[in-house]
Amino acid sequence: ALPVFTFANQAGLDMLETTLVALQDISLEKVLDEHGRKGLFTEFAQIMQQGFACLQGGVCSSSMGRPVSYERAVAWKVLNDEENPHCICFMFINWSFV
């Protein structure tokens, strides 16, 4: 299955220029540029083994196609009740529209 966004706080919704209802219609591939996707894929094993990773800053896109720069991103693994990986969360630090 393709990854989908399922939750965001107000800052995340503002950055992605979307609503909570429309959030699931946004794909990770649409938000992260090639550099961001490569960084995530490079750190994916660390996220799954250690539980988190810091990703280099870069530029992503809002749902409206506007570029958003961020200084750093943190990705971490969330476990379900059975302690199996459930999802990966992202936090974008010091983001702003370019």
Short mmCIF file of C-alpha atoms in Angstrom, two decimals:
data_model
loop_
_atom_site.label_atom_id
_atom_site.label_comp_id
_atom_site.label_asym_id
_atom_site.label_seq_id
_atom_site.Cartn_x
_atom_site.Cartn_y
_atom_site.Cartn_z
CA ALA A 1 0.00 0.00 0.00
CA LEU A 2 1.14 3.53 -0.69
CA PRO A 3 1.90 5.63 2.40
CA VAL A 4 -0.70 8.25 3.29
CA PHE A 5 -0.81 11.13 5.72
CA THR A 6 -3.35 10.42 8.45
CA PHE A 7 -2.79 13.12 11.06
CA ALA A 8 -1.30 16.57 11.34
CA ASN A 9 -1.37 19.30 13.94
CA GLN A 10 -2.36 22.81 12.84
CA ALA A 11 1.22 23.71 11.88
CA GLY A 12 1.41 20.62 9.65
CA LEU A 13 -1.93 21.46 8.03
CA ASP A 14 -0.73 25.04 7.48
CA MET A 15 2.54 23.85 5.94
CA LEU A 16 0.76 21.43 3.63
CA GLU A 17 -1.99 23.98 2.92
CA THR A 18 -4.73 21.45 3.48
CA THR A 19 -7.46 20.39 5.86
CA LEU A 20 -7.63 17.33 8.07
CA VAL A 21 -10.28 15.84 5.77
CA ALA A 22 -8.17 16.34 2.61
CA LEU A 23 -4.92 15.24 4.26
CA GLN A 24 -5.22 11.60 3.14
CA ASP A 25 -5.40 12.69 -0.50
CA ILE A 26 -1.82 13.99 -0.35
CA SER A 27 0.94 11.52 -1.23
CA LEU A 28 4.41 11.51 0.28
CA GLU A 29 5.83 11.62 -3.23
CA LYS A 30 3.97 14.87 -3.89
CA VAL A 31 5.26 16.53 -0.71
CA LEU A 32 8.92 15.48 -0.64
CA ASP A 33 11.13 16.40 -3.57
CA GLU A 34 13.68 13.94 -4.96
CA HIS A 35 16.33 15.05 -2.45
CA GLY A 36 13.89 14.59 0.44
CA ARG A 37 12.76 11.17 -0.75
CA LYS A 38 16.38 10.01 -1.18
CA GLY A 39 17.18 11.23 2.33
CA LEU A 40 14.20 9.40 3.77
CA PHE A 41 15.01 6.17 1.92
CA THR A 42 18.66 6.42 3.03
CA GLU A 43 17.61 6.76 6.68
CA PHE A 44 14.69 4.30 6.53
CA ALA A 45 16.67 1.36 7.98
CA GLN A 46 17.85 3.54 10.87
CA ILE A 47 14.29 4.67 11.55
CA MET A 48 13.10 1.08 11.66
CA GLN A 49 16.06 -0.14 13.80
CA GLN A 50 16.69 2.78 16.17
CA GLY A 51 13.21 4.25 16.08
CA PHE A 52 14.09 7.67 14.67
CA ALA A 53 16.38 9.65 12.39
CA CYS A 54 17.17 13.29 11.72
CA LEU A 55 16.85 14.26 8.08
CA GLN A 56 18.71 17.10 6.39
CA GLY A 57 16.85 20.26 5.55
CA GLY A 58 15.45 20.86 2.13
CA VAL A 59 12.41 21.94 0.19
CA CYS A 60 9.07 20.20 0.01
CA SER A 61 5.76 21.20 -1.56
CA SER A 62 2.41 22.10 -0.11
CA SER A 63 -0.74 20.55 -1.56
CA MET A 64 -1.09 23.75 -3.59
CA GLY A 65 2.36 23.23 -5.10
CA ARG A 66 4.02 26.05 -3.16
CA PRO A 67 7.62 25.35 -2.13
CA VAL A 68 8.23 25.07 1.61
CA SER A 69 11.77 25.13 2.97
CA TYR A 70 12.64 23.41 6.23
CA GLU A 71 15.82 23.46 8.29
CA ARG A 72 15.64 19.85 9.45
CA ALA A 73 13.11 17.06 9.74
CA VAL A 74 12.80 14.30 12.29
CA ALA A 75 11.17 10.99 11.41
CA TRP A 76 10.23 8.41 14.00
CA LYS A 77 8.59 5.00 14.09
CA VAL A 78 5.27 4.54 15.89
CA LEU A 79 4.33 1.10 17.19
CA ASN A 80 0.84 -0.36 17.55
CA ASP A 81 -0.50 -2.18 20.64
CA GLU A 82 1.31 -5.36 19.57
CA GLU A 83 4.55 -3.36 19.30
CA ASN A 84 4.70 -3.78 15.53
CA PRO A 85 5.53 -0.80 13.31
CA HIS A 86 2.32 1.12 12.62
CA CYS A 87 3.51 4.28 10.88
CA ILE A 88 6.27 6.85 10.60
CA CYS A 89 5.74 10.38 11.88
CA PHE A 90 7.48 13.49 10.59
CA MET A 91 8.25 16.79 12.25
CA PHE A 92 9.51 19.62 10.05
CA ILE A 93 11.59 22.16 11.95
CA ASN A 94 11.75 25.86 11.08
CA TRP A 95 9.69 25.62 7.93
CA SER A 96 8.58 28.59 5.85
CA PHE A 97 7.08 29.24 2.45
CA VAL A 98 9.70 30.16 -0.14
#
